Coordinates of N, CA, C and O in Angstrom, one line a residue:
M1 N -6.5 -0.8 15.6 CA -6.8 -1.9 14.7 C -6.6 -1.4 13.3 O -7.3 -0.4 12.8
L2 N -5.6 -1.9 12.6 CA -5.3 -1.5 11.2 C -6.3 -2.0 10.2 O -6.5 -3.3 10.2
V3 N -6.8 -1.2 9.4 CA -7.7 -1.6 8.3 C -7.2 -0.9 7.0 O -6.5 0.1 7.1
D4 N -7.7 -1.4 5.9 CA -7.4 -0.7 4.6 C -8.0 0.7 4.6 O -9.2 0.8 4.9
F5 N -7.2 1.7 4.3 CA -7.7 3.1 4.3 C -9.0 3.2 3.5 O -9.9 3.9 3.8
N6 N -9.0 2.5 2.3 CA -10.1 2.6 1.4 C -11.4 2.0 1.9 O -12.4 2.2 1.3
T7 N -11.4 1.3 3.0 CA -12.6 0.7 3.5 C -13.2 1.5 4.6 O -14.3 1.2 5.1
L8 N -12.5 2.6 5.1 CA -13.0 3.4 6.1 C -14.2 4.2 5.6 O -14.2 4.7 4.5
P9 N -15.2 4.4 6.5 CA -16.4 5.2 6.1 C -16.0 6.7 5.8 O -15.1 7.2 6.3
D10 N -16.9 7.3 4.9 CA -16.6 8.7 4.5 C -16.5 9.7 5.6 O -15.8 10.7 5.5
E11 N -17.2 9.4 6.7 CA -17.2 10.4 7.8 C -16.0 10.2 8.7 O -15.8 10.9 9.7
S12 N -15.1 9.2 8.4 CA -13.9 9.0 9.2 C -13.0 10.3 9.2 O -12.9 10.9 8.1
R13 N -12.5 10.6 10.3 CA -11.6 11.8 10.5 C -10.3 11.5 9.8 O -9.8 10.3 9.8
V14 N -9.7 12.5 9.2 CA -8.4 12.4 8.6 C -7.4 13.4 9.1 O -7.8 14.5 9.4
W15 N -6.1 13.0 9.2 CA -5.0 13.9 9.5 C -4.1 13.8 8.3 O -3.7 12.7 7.9
I16 N -3.7 14.9 7.7 CA -2.7 14.9 6.6 C -1.4 15.6 7.0 O -1.4 16.7 7.5
Y17 N -0.4 14.8 6.7 CA 1.0 15.3 7.0 C 1.7 15.4 5.7 O 1.9 14.4 5.1
Q18 N 2.1 16.6 5.3 CA 2.9 16.7 4.0 C 4.3 16.9 4.3 O 4.7 17.7 5.2
A19 N 5.1 16.2 3.6 CA 6.6 16.2 3.7 C 7.1 17.3 2.8 O 6.6 17.6 1.8
N20 N 8.2 17.9 3.3 CA 8.9 18.9 2.5 C 9.7 18.4 1.4 O 10.4 19.1 0.7
R21 N 9.7 17.0 1.2 CA 10.4 16.4 0.1 C 9.8 15.0 -0.1 O 9.0 14.5 0.7
S22 N 10.1 14.4 -1.3 CA 9.6 13.1 -1.5 C 10.4 12.1 -0.7 O 11.6 12.3 -0.5
F23 N 9.7 11.0 -0.3 CA 10.4 9.9 0.3 C 11.0 9.0 -0.8 O 10.4 8.8 -1.8
S24 N 12.1 8.4 -0.4 CA 12.7 7.3 -1.3 C 11.9 6.1 -1.2 O 11.1 5.9 -0.3
E25 N 12.1 5.1 -2.1 CA 11.4 3.8 -2.1 C 11.7 3.1 -0.8 O 10.8 2.5 -0.1
Q26 N 13.0 3.1 -0.4 CA 13.3 2.5 0.9 C 12.7 3.1 2.1 O 12.2 2.5 3.0
E27 N 12.7 4.5 2.1 CA 12.0 5.2 3.2 C 10.6 4.9 3.3 O 10.0 4.6 4.3
L28 N 9.9 4.8 2.1 CA 8.5 4.5 2.1 C 8.2 3.1 2.7 O 7.2 3.0 3.4
E29 N 9.0 2.1 2.3 CA 8.8 0.8 2.9 C 9.0 0.8 4.4 O 8.2 0.2 5.1
E30 N 10.0 1.5 4.9 CA 10.2 1.6 6.3 C 9.1 2.3 7.0 O 8.6 1.9 8.1
I31 N 8.6 3.4 6.4 CA 7.5 4.2 7.0 C 6.2 3.4 7.0 O 5.5 3.4 8.0
K32 N 6.0 2.7 6.0 CA 4.8 1.8 6.0 C 4.8 0.8 7.1 O 3.8 0.6 7.8
S33 N 6.0 0.2 7.3 CA 6.1 -0.8 8.3 C 5.9 -0.1 9.7 O 5.2 -0.7 10.6
K34 N 6.4 1.1 9.9 CA 6.2 1.8 11.2 C 4.8 2.2 11.4 O 4.2 2.1 12.5
L35 N 4.1 2.6 10.3 CA 2.7 3.0 10.4 C 1.9 1.8 10.7 O 0.9 1.8 11.5
N36 N 2.2 0.6 10.1 CA 1.5 -0.6 10.4 C 1.5 -0.9 11.9 O 0.5 -1.2 12.5
I37 N 2.7 -0.8 12.5 CA 2.9 -1.1 13.9 C 2.2 -0.1 14.8 O 1.5 -0.4 15.7
F38 N 2.4 1.2 14.4 CA 1.7 2.2 15.2 C 0.2 2.1 15.2 O -0.4 2.1 16.3
I39 N -0.4 2.0 14.0 CA -1.8 1.9 14.0 C -2.4 0.7 14.6 O -3.4 0.7 15.2
E40 N -1.7 -0.4 14.4 CA -2.2 -1.7 15.0 C -2.3 -1.6 16.5 O -3.1 -2.2 17.1
N41 N -1.4 -0.8 17.1 CA -1.4 -0.6 18.6 C -2.0 0.7 19.1 O -2.0 0.9 20.3
W42 N -2.6 1.5 18.2 CA -3.2 2.8 18.6 C -4.5 2.6 19.3 O -5.4 1.9 18.8
T43 N -4.6 3.1 20.5 CA -5.8 3.0 21.3 C -6.3 4.3 21.9 O -5.5 5.3 21.9
A44 N -7.5 4.3 22.4 CA -8.0 5.4 23.1 C -8.6 4.8 24.4 O -9.6 4.1 24.3
H45 N -8.0 5.2 25.5 CA -8.5 4.6 26.8 C -8.6 3.1 26.8 O -9.6 2.5 27.3
G46 N -7.6 2.5 26.1 CA -7.6 1.0 26.1 C -8.4 0.4 25.0 O -8.4 -0.8 24.8
S47 N -9.2 1.2 24.3 CA -10.1 0.6 23.2 C -9.3 0.8 21.8 O -8.8 1.9 21.6
D48 N -9.4 -0.2 21.0 CA -8.8 -0.1 19.7 C -9.4 1.0 18.9 O -10.6 1.3 19.0
L49 N -8.6 1.6 18.1 CA -9.0 2.6 17.1 C -9.0 2.0 15.7 O -7.9 1.6 15.3
Q50 N -10.1 2.0 15.0 CA -10.1 1.4 13.7 C -9.6 2.5 12.7 O -10.2 3.5 12.5
S51 N -8.4 2.2 12.2 CA -7.6 3.3 11.5 C -6.9 2.6 10.3 O -6.6 1.5 10.3
G52 N -6.7 3.5 9.3 CA -5.9 3.1 8.2 C -5.1 4.3 7.7 O -5.2 5.4 8.2
Y53 N -4.2 4.1 6.7 CA -3.4 5.2 6.2 C -3.2 5.0 4.7 O -3.4 3.9 4.2
S54 N -2.8 6.1 4.1 CA -2.5 6.1 2.7 C -1.3 7.0 2.6 O -1.2 8.0 3.3
I55 N -0.4 6.7 1.7 CA 0.8 7.6 1.4 C 0.6 8.0 0.0 O 0.6 7.1 -0.9
E56 N 0.4 9.2 -0.3 CA 0.2 9.7 -1.6 C 1.4 10.5 -2.2 O 2.0 11.3 -1.4
Y57 N 1.7 10.3 -3.4 CA 2.7 11.0 -4.1 C 4.1 10.9 -3.4 O 4.9 11.9 -3.6
K58 N 4.3 9.9 -2.7 CA 5.6 9.7 -2.0 C 5.9 10.8 -1.0 O 7.0 11.0 -0.6
R59 N 4.8 11.6 -0.6 CA 5.1 12.8 0.1 C 4.0 13.1 1.2 O 4.3 13.8 2.2
F60 N 2.8 12.6 1.1 CA 1.7 12.9 2.0 C 1.4 11.6 2.8 O 1.1 10.6 2.2
I61 N 1.4 11.7 4.1 CA 0.9 10.6 5.0 C -0.5 11.0 5.5 O -0.6 12.1 6.1
I62 N -1.5 10.2 5.1 CA -2.8 10.5 5.5 C -3.3 9.3 6.4 O -3.2 8.2 6.1
I63 N -3.7 9.7 7.6 CA -4.2 8.8 8.6 C -5.7 9.0 8.8 O -6.1 10.1 9.0
G64 N -6.4 7.9 8.6 CA -7.9 8.0 8.8 C -8.3 7.2 10.0 O -7.8 6.1 10.3
L65 N -9.4 7.7 10.7 CA -9.9 7.1 11.9 C -11.4 7.0 11.8 O -12.1 8.0 11.6
N66 N -11.9 5.7 11.9 CA -13.4 5.5 11.9 C -13.9 5.9 13.3 O -13.8 5.1 14.3
Q67 N -14.5 7.1 13.4 CA -15.0 7.6 14.7 C -16.4 7.0 15.0 O -16.9 7.2 16.1
N68 N -16.9 6.2 14.1 CA -18.2 5.5 14.4 C -18.0 4.5 15.5 O -18.9 4.1 16.2
L69 N -16.8 3.9 15.6 CA -16.5 2.9 16.6 C -15.9 3.5 17.9 O -16.5 3.3 18.9
N70 N -14.9 4.3 17.7 CA -14.3 5.0 18.9 C -13.7 6.3 18.4 O -13.1 6.3 17.4
N71 N -13.8 7.3 19.2 CA -13.2 8.6 18.9 C -11.8 8.6 19.5 O -11.5 8.0 20.4
A72 N -11.0 9.4 18.8 CA -9.6 9.7 19.3 C -9.8 10.6 20.5 O -10.7 11.4 20.6
T73 N -8.9 10.4 21.5 CA -8.9 11.2 22.7 C -7.7 12.1 22.7 O -6.8 11.9 21.8
G74 N -7.6 13.0 23.6 CA -6.4 13.8 23.7 C -5.1 13.0 23.7 O -4.1 13.3 23.0
C75 N -5.1 11.9 24.5 CA -3.9 11.1 24.7 C -3.6 10.4 23.4 O -2.5 10.2 23.0
S76 N -4.7 9.9 22.7 CA -4.4 9.1 21.4 C -3.9 10.1 20.3 O -3.1 9.7 19.5
I77 N -4.5 11.3 20.3 CA -4.0 12.3 19.3 C -2.6 12.7 19.6 O -1.7 12.7 18.7
D78 N -2.3 12.8 20.9 CA -0.9 13.1 21.3 C 0.1 12.0 20.9 O 1.2 12.3 20.4
A79 N -0.4 10.8 21.0 CA 0.4 9.6 20.6 C 0.7 9.7 19.1 O 1.8 9.4 18.6
S80 N -0.3 10.0 18.3 CA -0.1 10.1 16.8 C 0.9 11.2 16.5 O 1.7 11.1 15.6
V81 N 0.7 12.4 17.2 CA 1.6 13.5 16.9 C 3.1 13.1 17.3 O 4.0 13.4 16.5
H82 N 3.2 12.5 18.4 CA 4.5 12.0 18.8 C 5.1 11.0 17.8 O 6.3 11.1 17.4
F83 N 4.3 10.1 17.2 CA 4.7 9.2 16.2 C 5.2 10.0 15.0 O 6.3 9.7 14.4
I84 N 4.5 11.0 14.5 CA 4.9 11.8 13.4 C 6.1 12.5 13.6 O 7.0 12.6 12.8
Q85 N 6.3 13.1 14.8 CA 7.5 13.8 15.2 C 8.7 12.8 15.2 O 9.8 13.2 14.8
Q86 N 8.5 11.6 15.6 CA 9.6 10.6 15.5 C 10.0 10.4 14.0 O 11.2 10.2 13.7
L87 N 9.0 10.3 13.1 CA 9.3 10.1 11.7 C 10.1 11.3 11.2 O 11.1 11.2 10.4
E88 N 9.7 12.5 11.7 CA 10.5 13.7 11.2 C 11.9 13.6 11.6 O 12.8 13.9 10.8
K89 N 12.2 13.2 12.9 CA 13.6 13.1 13.3 C 14.3 12.0 12.6 O 15.5 12.2 12.1
E90 N 13.7 10.9 12.5 CA 14.4 9.7 11.9 C 14.7 9.9 10.4 O 15.8 9.5 9.9
Y91 N 13.8 10.6 9.7 CA 14.0 10.8 8.2 C 14.4 12.2 7.8 O 14.5 12.6 6.6
N92 N 14.7 13.1 8.8 CA 15.1 14.4 8.6 C 14.2 15.1 7.6 O 14.6 15.6 6.5
V93 N 12.9 15.1 7.9 CA 11.9 15.7 7.1 C 10.9 16.5 7.9 O 10.8 16.2 9.1
D94 N 10.3 17.5 7.3 CA 9.3 18.3 8.0 C 7.9 17.8 7.6 O 7.6 17.8 6.4
L95 N 7.1 17.3 8.6 CA 5.8 16.8 8.3 C 4.7 17.7 9.1 O 3.5 17.5 8.8
M96 N 5.1 18.5 10.0 CA 4.1 19.2 10.9 C 3.9 20.7 10.5 O 3.0 21.3 11.1
D97 N 4.7 21.3 9.7 CA 4.6 22.7 9.4 C 3.4 23.0 8.5 O 3.4 22.7 7.3
K98 N 2.4 23.6 9.1 CA 1.2 23.9 8.3 C 1.3 25.2 7.5 O 0.4 25.6 6.8
M99 N 2.4 25.9 7.6 CA 2.6 27.1 6.9 C 3.3 27.0 5.6 O 3.9 27.9 5.1
N100 N 3.2 25.8 5.1 CA 3.8 25.5 3.7 C 2.7 25.0 2.8 O 1.7 24.4 3.3
V101 N 2.9 25.1 1.5 CA 1.9 24.8 0.5 C 2.5 23.8 -0.5 O 3.6 24.0 -0.9
S102 N 1.7 22.8 -0.8 CA 2.1 21.9 -1.9 C 1.1 22.0 -3.0 O -0.1 22.2 -2.8
Y103 N 1.6 22.0 -4.2 CA 0.8 22.1 -5.4 C 1.4 21.4 -6.6 O 2.6 21.1 -6.5
K104 N 0.7 21.2 -7.6 CA 1.2 20.5 -8.8 C 1.7 21.5 -9.8 O 1.2 22.5 -10.1
Q105 N 2.9 21.1 -10.3 CA 3.5 21.7 -11.5 C 3.7 20.6 -12.5 O 4.7 19.9 -12.4
G106 N 2.7 20.4 -13.4 CA 2.7 19.2 -14.2 C 2.6 17.9 -13.4 O 1.8 17.8 -12.6
D107 N 3.6 17.0 -13.6 CA 3.6 15.8 -12.8 C 4.4 16.0 -11.5 O 4.4 15.0 -10.7
Y108 N 5.0 17.1 -11.3 CA 5.8 17.3 -10.2 C 5.0 18.0 -9.0 O 4.1 18.8 -9.3
I109 N 5.3 17.6 -7.8 CA 4.7 18.2 -6.6 C 5.7 19.2 -6.1 O 6.8 18.9 -5.7
A110 N 5.3 20.5 -6.1 CA 6.1 21.6 -5.6 C 5.7 21.8 -4.1 O 4.6 21.6 -3.7
Y111 N 6.7 22.3 -3.4 CA 6.5 22.6 -1.9 C 7.1 23.9 -1.7 O 8.3 24.1 -1.9
K112 N 6.3 24.9 -1.2 CA 6.8 26.2 -1.0 C 6.3 26.8 0.4 O 5.2 26.3 0.8
S113 N 7.0 27.7 0.9 CA 6.5 28.4 2.1 C 5.2 29.2 1.7 O 5.1 29.6 0.5
L114 N 4.4 29.5 2.6 CA 3.2 30.3 2.3 C 3.6 31.7 1.7 O 2.9 32.2 0.8
T115 N 4.6 32.2 2.3 CA 5.1 33.5 1.8 C 5.5 33.4 0.3 O 5.2 34.3 -0.5
D116 N 6.3 32.4 -0.1 CA 6.7 32.2 -1.5 C 5.5 31.9 -2.4 O 5.4 32.4 -3.5
F117 N 4.5 31.1 -1.9 CA 3.3 30.8 -2.6 C 2.6 32.1 -2.9 O 2.1 32.3 -4.1
R118 N 2.4 32.9 -1.9 CA 1.7 34.2 -2.1 C 2.4 35.1 -3.1 O 1.8 35.7 -3.9
K119 N 3.8 35.1 -3.0 CA 4.5 35.9 -4.0 C 4.4 35.4 -5.4 O 4.2 36.1 -6.4
M120 N 4.4 34.1 -5.5 CA 4.2 33.4 -6.9 C 2.8 33.8 -7.4 O 2.7 34.0 -8.6
A121 N 1.8 33.8 -6.6 CA 0.4 34.2 -7.0 C 0.4 35.6 -7.5 O -0.2 35.9 -8.5
K122 N 1.1 36.5 -6.7 CA 1.1 37.9 -7.1 C 1.8 38.1 -8.4 O 1.4 38.9 -9.3
D123 N 2.9 37.3 -8.6 CA 3.7 37.3 -9.9 C 3.1 36.5 -11.0 O 3.7 36.4 -12.1
K124 N 1.9 36.0 -10.8 CA 1.1 35.2 -11.8 C 1.9 33.9 -12.2 O 1.7 33.4 -13.3
A125 N 2.8 33.4 -11.3 CA 3.5 32.2 -11.6 C 2.6 31.0 -11.3 O 2.9 29.9 -11.8
I126 N 1.6 31.2 -10.5 CA 0.5 30.2 -10.3 C -0.8 30.9 -10.5 O -0.9 32.1 -10.4
S127 N -1.9 30.1 -10.8 CA -3.2 30.8 -11.0 C -4.3 30.0 -10.3 O -4.0 29.1 -9.5
K128 N -5.5 30.5 -10.4 CA -6.6 29.9 -9.7 C -6.9 28.5 -10.3 O -7.5 27.7 -9.6
K129 N -6.3 28.1 -11.4 CA -6.4 26.8 -12.0 C -5.3 25.8 -11.4 O -5.4 24.6 -11.6
T130 N -4.3 26.4 -10.8 CA -3.2 25.5 -10.2 C -3.8 24.5 -9.2 O -4.6 24.9 -8.4
I131 N -3.5 23.3 -9.4 CA -4.0 22.2 -8.5 C -3.2 22.3 -7.2 O -1.9 22.2 -7.2
V132 N -3.9 22.5 -6.1 CA -3.3 22.6 -4.8 C -3.8 21.4 -3.9 O -4.8 20.8 -4.2
F133 N -3.1 21.2 -2.8 CA -3.5 20.2 -1.8 C -4.0 20.9 -0.6 O -3.3 21.6 0.1
N134 N -5.3 20.7 -0.4 CA -6.0 21.3 0.8 C -5.9 20.4 1.9 O -6.8 19.5 2.1
N135 N -4.9 20.5 2.7 CA -4.6 19.6 3.9 C -5.5 19.9 5.1 O -5.4 19.3 6.1
L136 N -6.5 20.8 4.9 CA -7.4 21.2 6.0 C -8.7 20.4 6.0 O -9.5 20.6 6.8
V137 N -8.8 19.4 5.0 CA -10.0 18.6 5.0 C -10.1 17.8 6.3 O -9.1 17.5 6.9
N138 N -11.3 17.5 6.7 CA -11.5 16.9 8.0 C -11.9 15.4 8.0 O -11.7 14.7 8.9
N139 N -12.5 15.0 6.9 CA -12.9 13.6 6.8 C -12.6 13.0 5.4 O -12.2 13.7 4.5
I140 N -12.8 11.7 5.3 CA -12.5 11.0 4.1 C -13.4 11.5 2.9 O -12.9 11.7 1.8
A141 N -14.6 11.9 3.1 CA -15.5 12.4 2.1 C -14.8 13.7 1.5 O -14.7 13.9 0.3
E142 N -14.4 14.6 2.4 CA -13.8 15.8 2.0 C -12.4 15.5 1.3 O -12.1 16.2 0.4
F143 N -11.7 14.6 1.9 CA -10.4 14.2 1.3 C -10.6 13.8 -0.2 O -9.9 14.2 -1.1
K144 N -11.7 12.9 -0.4 CA -11.9 12.4 -1.8 C -12.3 13.6 -2.7 O -12.0 13.6 -3.9
E145 N -13.1 14.5 -2.2 CA -13.7 15.6 -3.1 C -12.9 16.9 -3.1 O -12.9 17.6 -4.1
N146 N -12.2 17.2 -2.0 CA -11.7 18.6 -1.9 C -10.2 18.6 -1.5 O -9.7 19.7 -1.1
W147 N -9.5 17.5 -1.6 CA -8.1 17.6 -1.2 C -7.2 18.1 -2.3 O -6.4 19.0 -2.2
E148 N -7.4 17.6 -3.5 CA -6.6 17.9 -4.7 C -7.6 18.7 -5.6 O -8.3 18.2 -6.4
V149 N -7.5 20.0 -5.5 CA -8.4 20.9 -6.2 C -7.7 22.1 -6.8 O -6.7 22.5 -6.4
P150 N -8.4 22.8 -7.7 CA -7.9 24.1 -8.2 C -7.8 25.1 -7.0 O -8.7 25.0 -6.2
A151 N -6.8 25.9 -7.1 CA -6.6 26.9 -6.0 C -7.9 27.7 -5.7 O -8.2 28.1 -4.6
S152 N -8.7 28.0 -6.8 CA -9.9 28.8 -6.7 C -10.9 28.1 -5.8 O -11.8 28.8 -5.3
E153 N -10.8 26.8 -5.6 CA -11.8 26.0 -4.8 C -11.3 25.6 -3.4 O -11.9 24.8 -2.7
S154 N -10.2 26.3 -3.0 CA -9.6 26.0 -1.7 C -9.3 27.2 -0.9 O -9.6 28.3 -1.4
W155 N -8.9 27.1 0.3 CA -8.5 28.3 1.1 C -7.4 29.1 0.4 O -7.2 30.2 0.7
H156 N -6.7 28.5 -0.6 CA -5.6 29.1 -1.3 C -6.2 30.2 -2.2 O -5.4 31.1 -2.7
S157 N -7.5 30.2 -2.4 CA -8.1 31.2 -3.3 C -7.9 32.6 -2.9 O -7.9 33.5 -3.8
R158 N -7.7 32.9 -1.7 CA -7.4 34.3 -1.2 C -6.1 34.9 -1.8 O -6.0 36.1 -1.8
F159 N -5.3 34.0 -2.4 CA -4.0 34.5 -2.9 C -4.0 34.6 -4.4 O -3.2 35.3 -5.0
V160 N -4.9 33.9 -5.1 CA -4.9 33.9 -6.6 C -6.2 34.7 -7.0 O -7.2 34.6 -6.5
K161 N -5.9 35.6 -8.0 CA -7.0 36.4 -8.5 C -7.4 36.0 -9.9 O -6.7 35.5 -10.6

């Protein structure tokens, strides 16, 4: 059951998929349409899952699930992963690689491998004040508070001194 992402309760579970590039306006419209269809039909053991999504910075797909009504099951999580993998193939984009880092450089969103990010930190090209995206947040409350934070306030802090 598709609902507005912003109406989901704070304890709703979130999954964040970061793209290795920005989506075009046309791609965004197509992806939104596909997300609408997927989420409208997303179920767990035949029960509707109250879910919504947000696409941020033309690059991040965030899916939220109200677990107060129904929890995702292994099968429903598999279905969402399969859906994201289909988007990867269709748009020739990487959405599943967790070993990459996105951060802000002014108004631009940069995307680097963890190895490159670590080297940039060592070379002082980024600092503990650099705004990073903590895609490890678990729920909407954490997403609102701790998704877009200075590197010093995220797991990225181990790389910046």
